[in-house]
GROMACS .gro file of C-alpha atoms in nm:
model
  119
    1MET     CA    1  -1.798  -1.238   0.338
    2ASN     CA    2  -1.482  -1.426   0.430
    3TRP     CA    3  -1.353  -1.379   0.075
    4MET     CA    4  -1.299  -1.008   0.150
    5ARG     CA    5  -1.072  -1.088   0.441
    6ARG     CA    6  -0.872  -1.346   0.245
    7THR     CA    7  -0.840  -1.125  -0.060
    8ALA     CA    8  -0.728  -0.824   0.144
    9LEU     CA    9  -0.476  -1.039   0.331
   10GLY     CA   10  -0.339  -1.184   0.004
   11ILE     CA   11  -0.309  -0.841  -0.155
   12GLY     CA   12  -0.138  -0.700   0.154
   13ILE     CA   13   0.116  -0.978   0.185
   14ALA     CA   14   0.190  -1.020  -0.187
   15PHE     CA   15   0.222  -0.653  -0.276
   16GLY     CA   16   0.395  -0.562   0.050
   17LEU     CA   17   0.667  -0.819  -0.014
   18LEU     CA   18   0.687  -0.714  -0.380
   19PHE     CA   19   0.732  -0.347  -0.285
   20LEU     CA   20   0.989  -0.436  -0.022
   21THR     CA   21   1.184  -0.650  -0.271
   22ILE     CA   22   1.178  -0.372  -0.530
   23GLY     CA   23   1.290  -0.113  -0.273
   24ILE     CA   24   1.577  -0.326  -0.146
   25GLY     CA   25   1.672  -0.427  -0.501
   26GLU     CA   26   1.687  -0.064  -0.607
   27GLY     CA   27   1.909   0.014  -0.309
   28ILE     CA   28   2.141  -0.275  -0.394
   29SER     CA   29   2.163  -0.175  -0.760
   30LYS     CA   30   2.263   0.178  -0.657
   31GLY     CA   31   2.514   0.038  -0.408
   32PHE     CA   32   2.333   0.196  -0.112
   33GLY     CA   33   2.534   0.507  -0.195
   34GLY     CA   34   2.456   0.824  -0.010
   35ILE     CA   35   2.175   0.920   0.219
   36PRO     CA   36   1.829   0.882   0.065
   37SER     CA   37   1.623   1.195   0.024
   38PRO     CA   38   1.346   1.264   0.275
   39GLU     CA   39   1.090   1.201  -0.001
   40ASP     CA   40   1.240   0.856  -0.069
   41CYS     CA   41   1.229   0.776   0.303
   42VAL     CA   42   0.860   0.876   0.324
   43ILE     CA   43   0.777   0.671   0.013
   44PHE     CA   44   0.954   0.367   0.157
   45LEU     CA   45   0.791   0.416   0.497
   46PHE     CA   46   0.437   0.465   0.361
   47GLY     CA   47   0.482   0.205   0.085
   48PRO     CA   48   0.618  -0.142   0.159
   49ILE     CA   49   0.680  -0.111   0.531
   50SER     CA   50   0.340   0.042   0.592
   51MET     CA   51   0.160  -0.213   0.376
   52ILE     CA   52   0.310  -0.509   0.560
   53ALA     CA   53   0.253  -0.352   0.904
   54ALA     CA   54  -0.102  -0.238   0.823
   55THR     CA   55  -0.191  -0.584   0.693
   56ALA     CA   56  -0.061  -0.739   1.015
   57VAL     CA   57  -0.264  -0.491   1.220
   58ALA     CA   58  -0.573  -0.550   1.006
   59TRP     CA   59  -0.559  -0.921   1.084
   60GLY     CA   60  -0.662  -0.839   1.440
   61HIS     CA   61  -0.815  -0.493   1.404
   62GLU     CA   62  -0.966  -0.471   1.057
   63ARG     CA   63  -1.092  -0.115   1.070
   64ILE     CA   64  -0.763   0.033   1.193
   65GLY     CA   65  -0.552  -0.160   0.944
   66GLY     CA   66  -0.794  -0.082   0.662
   67TRP     CA   67  -0.787   0.291   0.720
   68TRP     CA   68  -0.408   0.275   0.757
   69LEU     CA   69  -0.385   0.112   0.412
   70ILE     CA   70  -0.620   0.367   0.259
   71THR     CA   71  -0.419   0.655   0.406
   72GLY     CA   72  -0.091   0.501   0.288
   73GLY     CA   73  -0.230   0.453  -0.064
   74ILE     CA   74  -0.338   0.817  -0.078
   75VAL     CA   75   0.000   0.944   0.051
   76ILE     CA   76   0.193   0.728  -0.196
   77GLY     CA   77  -0.035   0.841  -0.478
   78ILE     CA   78   0.022   1.208  -0.392
   79LEU     CA   79   0.400   1.170  -0.359
   80PHE     CA   80   0.435   0.987  -0.690
   81THR     CA   81   0.203   1.238  -0.859
   82ILE     CA   82   0.436   1.517  -0.749
   83ARG     CA   83   0.738   1.321  -0.869
   84LEU     CA   84   0.596   1.196  -1.202
   85ILE     CA   85   0.353   1.472  -1.303
   86ASP     CA   86   0.540   1.538  -1.628
   87ARG     CA   87   0.533   1.167  -1.728
   88PRO     CA   88   0.166   1.061  -1.726
   89MET     CA   89   0.219   0.702  -1.846
   90ASN     CA   90   0.476   0.635  -1.574
   91LEU     CA   91   0.239   0.797  -1.324
   92LEU     CA   92  -0.049   0.572  -1.433
   93ARG     CA   93   0.166   0.259  -1.416
   94THR     CA   94   0.299   0.356  -1.075
   95PHE     CA   95  -0.051   0.429  -0.945
   96LEU     CA   96  -0.181   0.093  -1.069
   97ILE     CA   97   0.110  -0.101  -0.918
   98LEU     CA   98   0.166   0.084  -0.589
   99SER     CA   99  -0.134   0.289  -0.478
  100LEU     CA  100  -0.428   0.089  -0.612
  101PRO     CA  101  -0.346  -0.240  -0.430
  102MET     CA  102  -0.315  -0.052  -0.101
  103LEU     CA  103  -0.647   0.124  -0.159
  104VAL     CA  104  -0.826  -0.196  -0.262
  105ALA     CA  105  -0.693  -0.393   0.036
  106GLY     CA  106  -0.785  -0.110   0.274
  107VAL     CA  107  -1.138  -0.081   0.137
  108LEU     CA  108  -1.186  -0.458   0.162
  109TRP     CA  109  -1.075  -0.459   0.528
  110VAL     CA  110  -1.306  -0.168   0.614
  111LEU     CA  111  -1.602  -0.323   0.431
  112HIS     CA  112  -1.547  -0.656   0.604
  113ALA     CA  113  -1.534  -0.484   0.944
  114LYS     CA  114  -1.855  -0.297   0.862
  115LYS     CA  115  -2.035  -0.616   0.758
  116LEU     CA  116  -1.922  -0.790   1.077
  117ALA     CA  117  -2.052  -0.501   1.286
  118GLN     CA  118  -2.390  -0.519   1.112
  119ALA     CA  119  -2.422  -0.895   1.158
   0.00000   0.00000   0.00000
């Protein structure tokens, strides 16, 4: 049962830092020019920042952090579906890299909390 907690923590930290690095790297490569669109701000807020914060919250409050990760994964999936609907392969790749890790980590946190409550 402890493997769920460790796996969810590893996914949250690894992918959160990866997303944050990609987001900052993209900003640097574009020279931080101009004001980002509201959609980009929401993606950045619900993506890397949310994943790191939700993982930190889940360390102490598993159910809250888990549902936060699940919600963030769904929001990111919807936003990228809107953006990449005409490019299905890019959409699939983006879903597998961004949304799926958030959903898996969130489900693992929630399942672990449920098993602890039953025990």
